XYZ file of C-alpha atoms in Angstrom:
630
model
C 179.338 6.315 114.800
C 178.394 7.004 111.212
C 182.091 7.321 110.363
C 182.642 3.841 111.719
C 179.815 2.255 109.732
C 180.538 4.018 106.451
C 181.646 1.495 103.776
C 184.490 3.848 102.911
C 185.610 4.362 106.486
C 189.108 3.085 105.765
C 189.650 6.266 103.738
C 188.393 8.512 106.569
C 191.030 10.381 108.518
C 189.400 10.530 111.956
C 188.878 6.780 112.415
C 192.341 6.158 111.015
C 193.860 8.534 113.552
C 191.843 6.834 116.302
C 193.133 3.448 115.224
C 196.720 4.698 115.077
C 196.841 6.610 118.347
C 194.248 4.830 120.474
C 196.890 3.295 122.767
C 198.421 6.593 123.969
C 194.926 8.095 124.150
C 193.715 5.258 126.389
C 196.764 5.487 128.636
C 196.422 9.259 128.944
C 192.729 9.042 129.825
C 193.362 6.333 132.421
C 196.257 8.075 134.180
C 194.727 11.553 134.002
C 191.412 10.268 135.334
C 193.031 8.628 138.360
C 195.117 11.714 139.115
C 192.027 13.917 138.801
C 189.971 11.702 141.102
C 192.710 11.564 143.735
C 193.055 15.335 143.578
C 189.363 15.752 144.446
C 190.248 15.173 148.088
C 191.830 18.640 148.169
C 189.585 21.456 149.321
C 190.211 23.489 146.185
C 188.418 20.822 144.120
C 185.551 19.897 146.451
C 182.910 21.941 148.234
C 181.837 22.805 151.744
C 178.597 21.307 152.994
C 175.425 23.368 153.300
C 171.682 22.876 153.806
C 169.441 22.690 150.759
C 166.326 21.973 152.834
C 165.795 25.200 154.756
C 162.751 23.766 156.535
C 165.052 21.805 158.835
C 165.971 25.033 160.653
C 168.686 23.448 162.846
C 169.930 26.830 164.004
C 166.570 27.696 165.594
C 166.327 24.550 167.707
C 167.041 25.257 171.375
C 167.969 22.092 173.260
C 165.996 21.453 176.470
C 166.873 17.802 177.096
C 167.844 17.166 180.708
C 167.142 13.455 181.101
C 170.732 12.244 181.360
C 170.334 11.142 184.985
C 167.214 9.244 184.028
C 169.128 7.607 181.164
C 171.731 6.403 183.682
C 168.973 4.850 185.787
C 167.550 3.114 182.734
C 171.024 1.842 181.879
C 171.569 0.379 185.352
C 168.167 -1.311 185.277
C 168.671 -2.670 181.768
C 172.145 -3.990 182.619
C 170.713 -5.829 185.618
C 167.869 -7.223 183.515
C 170.248 -8.309 180.734
C 172.125 -10.549 183.162
C 168.943 -12.612 183.445
C 168.732 -12.983 179.633
C 172.295 -13.692 178.545
C 171.379 -14.747 174.999
C 168.039 -13.073 174.285
C 166.330 -9.714 174.483
C 164.354 -8.693 177.606
C 161.105 -8.217 175.710
C 158.877 -7.814 178.767
C 161.176 -5.216 180.357
C 161.270 -3.106 177.194
C 157.537 -3.375 176.530
C 156.744 -2.472 180.149
C 158.865 0.679 180.071
C 157.445 1.794 176.719
C 153.949 1.322 178.119
C 154.788 3.241 181.311
C 155.851 6.177 179.148
C 152.412 6.276 177.545
C 153.501 4.943 174.166
C 151.436 2.628 172.003
C 153.553 -0.470 172.558
C 153.733 -3.520 170.315
C 155.904 -6.586 169.745
C 156.739 -7.963 166.335
C 157.632 -11.608 165.644
C 159.632 -12.739 162.617
C 161.181 -15.975 161.385
C 164.136 -16.731 159.134
C 164.276 -19.959 157.161
C 168.026 -20.178 156.679
C 168.568 -20.592 152.926
C 171.816 -22.616 153.019
C 172.810 -25.902 154.560
C 170.404 -27.615 156.927
C 166.833 -26.419 157.212
C 167.452 -24.170 160.177
C 164.803 -21.811 161.466
C 165.651 -18.730 163.511
C 163.029 -16.662 165.263
C 163.225 -13.194 166.725
C 161.133 -10.413 168.163
C 161.228 -6.635 167.938
C 159.711 -4.228 170.444
C 158.546 -0.768 169.445
C 156.508 2.074 170.864
C 154.764 4.891 169.016
C 154.444 8.406 170.393
C 151.423 9.816 168.579
C 151.788 13.394 167.384
C 149.467 15.729 169.327
C 149.573 18.274 166.485
C 149.265 15.867 163.554
C 147.071 13.156 162.122
C 149.579 10.277 162.057
C 150.385 10.754 158.383
C 154.166 11.086 158.850
C 156.656 9.557 161.248
C 160.296 9.577 162.338
C 162.037 6.423 163.604
C 164.603 6.260 166.407
C 166.004 2.728 166.517
C 168.678 0.752 168.307
C 169.806 -2.876 167.986
C 169.818 -4.937 171.163
C 172.928 -7.035 171.813
C 172.827 -9.535 174.679
C 175.826 -10.010 176.977
C 176.822 -13.124 175.017
C 177.222 -11.144 171.779
C 180.731 -10.813 170.345
C 179.926 -7.238 169.334
C 180.051 -4.216 171.581
C 176.950 -3.756 173.698
C 174.302 -1.170 172.883
C 172.529 -0.885 176.241
C 173.390 2.856 176.547
C 171.596 3.431 173.227
C 168.377 1.914 174.537
C 168.705 3.736 177.868
C 169.112 7.070 176.085
C 166.194 6.201 173.783
C 163.924 5.608 176.781
C 165.021 8.870 178.372
C 164.312 10.693 175.117
C 160.888 9.054 174.849
C 160.109 10.179 178.404
C 161.160 13.741 177.629
C 159.448 13.859 174.218
C 156.156 12.555 175.617
C 155.805 15.725 177.672
C 156.212 18.057 174.679
C 153.297 19.346 172.604
C 155.089 20.548 169.455
C 155.295 17.186 167.661
C 153.677 17.172 164.227
C 155.005 13.731 163.307
C 154.693 10.401 165.071
C 157.864 9.193 166.767
C 158.575 5.457 166.589
C 161.041 4.036 169.120
C 162.227 0.677 167.808
C 164.472 -1.937 169.458
C 165.461 -4.721 167.074
C 166.815 -8.190 167.678
C 169.443 -10.032 165.602
C 171.012 -6.866 164.220
C 170.023 -6.076 160.621
C 167.737 -9.104 160.380
C 165.288 -7.597 162.859
C 165.360 -4.223 161.122
C 164.782 -5.864 157.729
C 161.827 -7.866 159.034
C 160.268 -4.816 160.681
C 160.619 -2.693 157.539
C 159.142 -5.402 155.328
C 156.205 -5.811 157.706
C 155.718 -2.038 157.957
C 155.624 -1.568 154.178
C 154.102 -4.992 153.409
C 156.837 -5.907 150.941
C 159.149 -8.868 150.366
C 162.849 -8.773 149.524
C 165.481 -11.320 148.648
C 164.541 -14.942 148.017
C 161.556 -14.878 150.358
C 163.344 -16.761 153.148
C 162.457 -14.138 155.753
C 158.929 -14.415 157.127
C 158.493 -10.840 158.327
C 155.186 -11.446 160.117
C 152.633 -8.704 160.727
C 152.587 -5.484 162.711
C 149.758 -4.738 165.112
C 150.389 -1.012 165.093
C 151.600 1.488 162.526
C 152.263 5.182 162.284
C 152.498 7.473 159.261
C 154.849 7.360 156.299
C 158.405 7.303 157.622
C 160.339 10.431 156.646
C 163.680 9.718 158.319
C 165.360 7.325 160.745
C 168.184 7.632 163.274
C 169.860 4.435 164.436
C 171.753 4.600 167.745
C 174.772 2.503 168.653
C 176.234 3.851 171.880
C 178.635 1.502 173.638
C 179.191 3.475 176.823
C 177.530 6.172 178.900
C 180.613 8.313 178.257
C 182.075 8.286 174.734
C 184.989 10.130 173.221
C 183.343 10.945 169.893
C 180.353 10.285 167.679
C 180.887 8.593 164.333
C 178.229 9.137 161.649
C 177.690 6.147 159.346
C 175.974 6.691 156.011
C 176.585 3.730 153.660
C 173.535 1.597 153.023
C 172.517 -1.548 151.151
C 174.071 -1.779 147.680
C 175.902 1.484 148.226
C 172.825 3.678 148.633
C 173.314 6.873 150.614
C 170.975 9.085 152.648
C 170.153 12.627 151.715
C 173.189 14.768 152.465
C 171.099 17.279 154.419
C 170.457 14.678 157.129
C 174.183 13.952 157.422
C 174.976 17.661 157.596
C 172.267 18.121 160.226
C 173.896 15.702 162.658
C 177.393 17.103 162.157
C 176.111 20.662 162.600
C 174.285 19.859 165.837
C 177.274 17.926 167.193
C 179.441 20.947 166.533
C 176.977 23.203 168.346
C 176.850 20.941 171.420
C 180.661 20.529 171.506
C 180.420 16.831 170.692
C 183.465 15.572 168.835
C 182.123 14.051 165.610
C 183.890 12.006 162.942
C 183.327 10.222 159.655
C 184.906 6.763 159.210
C 186.270 7.331 162.756
C 188.481 10.085 161.370
C 188.245 13.678 162.507
C 188.815 16.650 160.238
C 192.390 17.736 159.644
C 193.169 21.123 161.245
C 194.953 22.316 158.084
C 193.174 20.695 155.121
C 194.855 22.992 152.567
C 198.285 21.497 153.272
C 199.742 18.365 151.723
C 199.212 16.381 154.925
C 195.636 17.630 155.057
C 195.059 16.412 151.489
C 196.515 12.990 152.336
C 194.298 12.793 155.430
C 191.171 13.611 153.441
C 192.193 11.223 150.657
C 192.432 8.382 153.179
C 188.961 9.241 154.467
C 187.640 9.342 150.914
C 189.162 5.965 150.019
C 187.792 4.492 153.240
C 184.291 5.491 152.162
C 184.904 4.054 148.670
C 185.948 0.694 150.133
C 182.959 0.594 152.498
C 180.401 1.612 149.884
C 181.751 -0.831 147.289
C 180.996 -3.811 149.527
C 177.275 -3.099 149.281
C 176.911 -4.055 152.966
C 175.166 -1.514 155.227
C 177.362 -0.073 157.966
C 174.379 -0.177 160.339
C 170.667 -0.833 160.568
C 170.051 2.530 158.928
C 171.230 1.147 155.586
C 168.072 -0.934 155.157
C 165.791 2.116 155.236
C 167.197 3.608 152.032
C 165.451 1.208 149.655
C 162.130 2.592 150.894
C 163.117 6.170 150.129
C 163.810 6.914 153.812
C 166.832 9.029 154.719
C 168.625 7.300 157.602
C 172.004 7.301 159.346
C 173.632 5.487 162.252
C 175.087 7.492 165.114
C 177.728 5.411 166.863
C 179.333 6.489 170.120
C 182.941 5.351 170.285
C 185.227 5.253 173.305
C 188.834 5.961 172.383
C 191.591 6.581 174.865
C 194.486 8.954 174.396
C 195.365 12.601 174.308
C 193.026 14.976 172.531
C 189.861 12.990 173.275
C 187.403 14.483 175.727
C 184.472 12.646 177.212
C 180.980 13.199 175.830
C 178.100 12.645 178.263
C 174.594 11.326 177.669
C 173.337 14.838 178.359
C 175.213 16.219 175.333
C 174.191 13.277 173.148
C 170.584 13.701 174.213
C 170.629 17.368 173.232
C 172.066 16.458 169.824
C 169.391 13.836 169.206
C 166.689 16.172 170.469
C 167.843 18.743 167.929
C 167.828 16.134 165.166
C 164.284 14.983 165.956
C 162.957 18.526 166.285
C 164.576 19.541 163.003
C 163.039 16.517 161.299
C 159.719 17.502 162.860
C 159.967 20.779 160.919
C 160.133 19.027 157.549
C 157.229 19.906 155.282
C 157.857 17.065 152.810
C 160.187 14.151 152.134
C 163.876 14.781 151.638
C 164.260 15.586 147.957
C 166.709 18.479 147.723
C 170.468 18.302 148.311
C 172.397 15.232 147.123
C 171.879 11.474 147.168
C 175.084 10.763 145.196
C 178.224 12.076 146.849
C 181.552 11.190 148.447
C 182.799 12.589 151.749
C 186.489 13.436 152.343
C 185.646 15.126 155.667
C 182.676 15.875 157.900
C 182.243 19.339 156.392
C 183.285 18.704 152.769
C 181.592 16.760 149.982
C 182.190 15.719 146.368
C 178.991 15.666 144.342
C 178.195 13.415 141.402
C 178.792 16.290 139.012
C 182.358 16.559 140.295
C 183.457 12.915 140.536
C 181.830 11.637 137.327
C 184.146 13.503 134.867
C 187.326 11.818 136.189
C 185.469 8.512 136.289
C 184.445 9.079 132.676
C 188.089 9.587 131.755
C 189.194 6.393 133.514
C 186.468 4.322 131.881
C 186.531 6.255 128.604
C 189.554 4.312 127.415
C 187.359 1.212 127.280
C 185.074 2.849 124.709
C 188.038 4.215 122.741
C 189.495 0.709 122.582
C 186.166 -0.712 121.392
C 185.875 1.898 118.620
C 189.447 1.294 117.471
C 188.838 -2.472 117.347
C 185.606 -2.006 115.427
C 187.356 0.205 112.896
C 190.250 -2.210 112.349
C 188.000 -5.251 111.940
C 185.618 -3.393 109.621
C 188.499 -2.271 107.413
C 189.838 -5.814 107.318
C 186.431 -7.118 106.267
C 186.170 -4.495 103.534
C 189.552 -5.482 102.165
C 188.425 -9.094 102.015
C 185.387 -8.041 99.986
C 187.562 -6.052 97.616
C 189.713 -9.149 97.165
C 186.537 -10.962 96.020
C 186.421 -13.273 98.996
C 183.086 -14.780 99.942
C 180.882 -12.473 102.026
C 179.471 -15.496 103.782
C 182.864 -16.253 105.236
C 183.142 -12.767 106.655
C 179.743 -12.951 108.340
C 180.750 -16.255 109.863
C 183.548 -14.453 111.703
C 180.924 -12.432 113.588
C 178.222 -15.042 113.978
C 180.730 -17.696 114.972
C 181.607 -15.689 118.090
C 178.033 -15.490 119.365
C 177.917 -19.083 120.705
C 181.151 -18.432 122.598
C 179.754 -15.285 124.225
C 176.488 -17.031 125.105
C 178.359 -20.017 126.564
C 180.434 -17.816 128.876
C 177.296 -16.132 130.180
C 175.528 -19.447 130.700
C 178.481 -20.728 132.728
C 178.395 -17.566 134.853
C 174.673 -17.863 135.472
C 175.184 -21.489 136.539
C 177.782 -20.321 139.058
C 175.457 -17.622 140.383
C 172.714 -20.199 140.967
C 175.065 -22.763 142.505
C 175.426 -21.839 146.230
C 172.161 -23.466 147.344
C 173.002 -26.707 145.525
C 176.594 -26.627 146.782
C 175.468 -26.222 150.390
C 173.149 -29.243 150.084
C 175.897 -31.318 148.483
C 178.253 -30.311 151.267
C 175.922 -31.870 153.830
C 176.550 -35.282 152.247
C 180.283 -34.848 152.912
C 179.819 -33.406 156.406
C 181.010 -29.972 155.270
C 179.716 -26.705 156.607
C 177.828 -24.431 154.232
C 180.729 -21.987 154.351
C 183.295 -24.605 153.302
C 181.100 -26.267 150.690
C 180.253 -22.968 148.971
C 183.841 -21.731 148.977
C 185.315 -25.012 147.759
C 182.550 -25.533 145.207
C 182.836 -22.052 143.704
C 186.637 -22.278 143.685
C 186.520 -25.642 141.900
C 184.005 -24.310 139.371
C 186.175 -21.266 138.656
C 189.251 -23.468 138.167
C 187.275 -25.631 135.753
C 186.269 -22.569 133.746
C 189.952 -21.808 133.220
C 190.146 -24.892 131.011
C 187.301 -23.800 128.737
C 189.515 -22.189 126.045
C 191.596 -25.339 125.641
C 188.458 -27.465 125.257
C 186.557 -25.092 122.970
C 189.464 -24.436 120.638
C 189.200 -28.016 119.377
C 185.554 -27.750 118.387
C 184.996 -24.100 117.403
C 186.104 -23.207 113.876
C 187.092 -19.598 114.558
C 188.832 -17.392 112.019
C 192.194 -15.815 112.682
C 190.791 -12.343 113.467
C 187.682 -13.571 115.276
C 189.316 -12.792 118.620
C 188.879 -9.090 117.796
C 185.120 -9.592 117.477
C 185.100 -11.423 120.810
C 187.046 -8.576 122.389
C 184.581 -6.024 121.000
C 181.769 -7.956 122.701
C 183.728 -8.102 125.968
C 184.870 -4.479 125.977
C 181.421 -3.109 125.156
C 179.843 -5.233 127.863
C 182.468 -4.019 130.304
C 181.707 -0.409 129.345
C 177.987 -0.916 129.941
C 178.727 -2.480 133.335
C 181.015 0.386 134.368
C 178.849 3.319 133.341
C 175.563 1.746 134.464
C 177.048 0.634 137.778
C 178.508 4.076 138.472
C 175.016 5.528 138.748
C 173.963 3.018 141.410
C 177.092 2.060 143.356
C 179.825 4.406 142.233
C 182.531 3.006 144.485
C 182.090 -0.555 143.238
C 182.124 0.673 139.639
C 185.274 2.711 140.340
C 187.166 -0.275 141.741
C 186.133 -2.456 138.790
C 187.079 0.312 136.358
C 190.546 0.844 137.812
C 191.162 -2.930 137.858
C 189.728 -3.928 134.474
C 190.463 -0.960 132.196
C 194.191 -1.841 131.831
C 193.148 -5.449 131.146
C 190.977 -4.273 128.254
C 194.053 -2.548 126.807
C 196.530 -5.432 126.970
C 194.384 -8.503 126.287
C 195.287 -10.122 122.957
C 196.649 -13.468 121.707
C 200.395 -14.005 122.025
C 202.867 -16.307 120.342
C 205.528 -15.469 122.893
C 205.286 -17.842 125.841
C 206.573 -15.148 128.192
C 203.833 -12.713 127.143
C 201.250 -15.470 127.362
C 202.158 -16.356 130.944
C 202.456 -12.691 131.950
C 198.998 -11.827 130.618
C 197.561 -14.962 132.202
C 199.056 -14.014 135.575
C 197.651 -10.479 135.378
C 194.235 -11.856 134.472
C 194.319 -14.247 137.428
C 194.983 -11.284 139.726
C 191.776 -9.531 138.621
C 189.581 -12.629 138.720
C 186.597 -11.868 141.011
C 187.693 -14.537 143.493
C 191.280 -13.253 143.481
C 190.124 -9.677 143.975
C 187.975 -10.788 146.914
C 190.968 -12.454 148.564
C 193.271 -9.491 147.886
C 190.856 -6.949 149.348
C 190.145 -9.143 152.379
C 193.879 -9.634 152.904
C 194.425 -5.870 152.693
C 191.706 -5.296 155.297
C 193.141 -8.051 157.509
C 196.613 -6.557 157.269
C 195.186 -3.131 158.104
C 193.592 -4.475 161.309
C 196.162 -7.145 162.280
C 199.374 -5.811 160.784
C 201.520 -7.224 163.611
C 200.719 -10.859 162.749
C 203.339 -13.090 161.094
C 202.943 -13.625 157.353
C 201.723 -17.199 157.727
C 199.040 -16.331 160.259
C 198.057 -13.281 158.237
C 197.502 -15.392 155.121
C 195.541 -18.004 157.045
C 193.383 -15.357 158.702
C 192.804 -13.807 155.267
C 191.784 -17.192 153.865
C 189.267 -17.757 156.654
C 187.936 -14.216 156.281
C 187.572 -14.722 152.504
C 185.440 -17.812 153.042
C 183.280 -15.903 155.485
C 183.005 -12.877 153.170
C 181.919 -15.070 150.256
C 179.347 -16.783 152.457
C 178.001 -13.457 153.708
C 177.699 -12.087 150.172
C 175.587 -15.088 149.165
C 173.401 -14.941 152.282
C 172.970 -11.165 152.031
C 171.797 -11.598 148.470
C 169.180 -14.152 149.486
C 167.920 -12.228 152.525
C 168.507 -8.541 151.823
C 168.903 -8.491 147.993
C 172.535 -7.417 148.137
C 173.656 -7.343 144.499
C 177.426 -7.718 144.878
C 177.547 -11.504 144.424
C 175.226 -11.361 141.410
C 177.190 -8.518 139.811
C 180.456 -10.404 140.312
C 179.159 -13.679 138.861
C 176.661 -12.642 136.198
C 178.199 -9.384 134.970
C 181.909 -9.309 135.735
C 182.831 -12.992 135.410
C 181.571 -13.357 131.770
C 183.775 -10.432 130.726
C 186.737 -11.978 132.509
C 186.119 -15.348 130.819
C 186.026 -13.702 127.386
C 189.320 -11.957 128.130
C 190.786 -15.269 129.279
C 189.669 -16.945 126.062
C 191.250 -14.173 123.970
C 194.615 -14.571 125.697
C 194.517 -18.311 124.974
C 193.195 -17.928 121.433
C 194.274 -20.816 119.156
C 195.551 -18.646 116.273
C 197.552 -15.685 117.573
C 198.486 -12.867 115.253
C 202.045 -12.765 114.003
C 202.366 -9.085 114.938
C 202.108 -9.929 118.630
């Protein structure tokens, strides 16, 4: 950096070479980084999974579970009871069975004050039982949870999960080797119930404070791990292990490996992203298969939305996964019984019972191309650094060229004050773009209340309001150009601000939610290369079109449309577009609500971090005094 701030830098060879060849350097870094990252799906560039926490001792656990017939009886009884409560949870039935098993049984009430639209209030109740450890002092605990879905739910039922949980509790209550408390938790209203229970358990508050988590009458020790069950049938074809949590957080890899290892031992077909391992991963088709699995995880993690109730445990330092039992018909799928699943879960709980301390070894930052392969942060960060490195190279080249231009002006005896004005005059523009973005981020609550006056739903009012605001922001350059006295080369200073801010966003975001940072990097790095003023009308419209494609709202629609096409590819084009439009409105609404309830950061990152950079790029393209060289 000293070379770039030296008054005689224009005579230095290294910065001059950087300025001359920065375009091919940026292109090479971008292309090579993408190729490198894609190649990581091949087994020669990733690693096989292993256990870092030897205290788990999964190989020494001998399964003794034999309560599958009892689980079937619980399932029949629960199914009959559910018919009496078509839209609510059978609290009394659950509490009675927990009590009969000798567990300390409690109910937990919570209330949600819906943050958008009308002042709606939703209430719910969780039921949980605690099996106190006979060989411990209630200082540590393991959670086994399951969401309850009534018959009226549009989602697949989870009654087999609760039935198997009760059978496990019955079996576990007769064992004397437990050193940790076991908490059996049944939650209502999906992730909302789990969030309320966790907040009440840890006495914390998340989001905008709209969730009244209530109080818990009974507690156990510090939670070490959690297993969330989502079984949809008493006989499933395979078990899918879900790992992605809130804001892209992941559980300790040892816990994930533990479940896959025990499934393999009990002959339970296990998958990741509902994709089994390729029989010949070293071949080209095996690499493509693992690449698709890898990209599926990237897309899921980037959303910041948990793939199950387990994803809410991660913010409390609790390793947690969801075990989902799927029923898939066709050749090659064999049925897995509750007996086999019970033995797997028994092995998981007994292995967790062996833990001497919290999960701290192994990896918390990784990508999975298969159930038995992983890509650690030390492996995927170098290609990411190459993809995003072009942004920093572009910023350095711009800084060098503008500094040399300023020095030449000084040598030509031009006023130094005028040169400083080129830098300081850009600050109000940068601040204005950020203020507009902050206003958009704070707008959903106001938009939902305004929509009530026009008889619009909160979903429609937020989508239409944000869309209208974004369209209005497109006109900012044409309005500001009349009032801001910017110099001819001031756009380079603005671009330095934008590119540096983009670099900070990419590298800082990669440490927290790598997949989201990767998608933003791949989308915005080429934009940082090509953005500049243009006299040619064709270039102006082409750059404007490309910028519109990477606008946060456009990217949301494109990704939703891709997901819709992936799930409903047989629909006509018109219906596909309409379904994508409806799904985009719903996705935008969910991102806002998740931010207010669960502290999901995706909406805030898109509006307060990414949108200001996009607006600065948009202003540069429509700069009032384009350079003659372009």
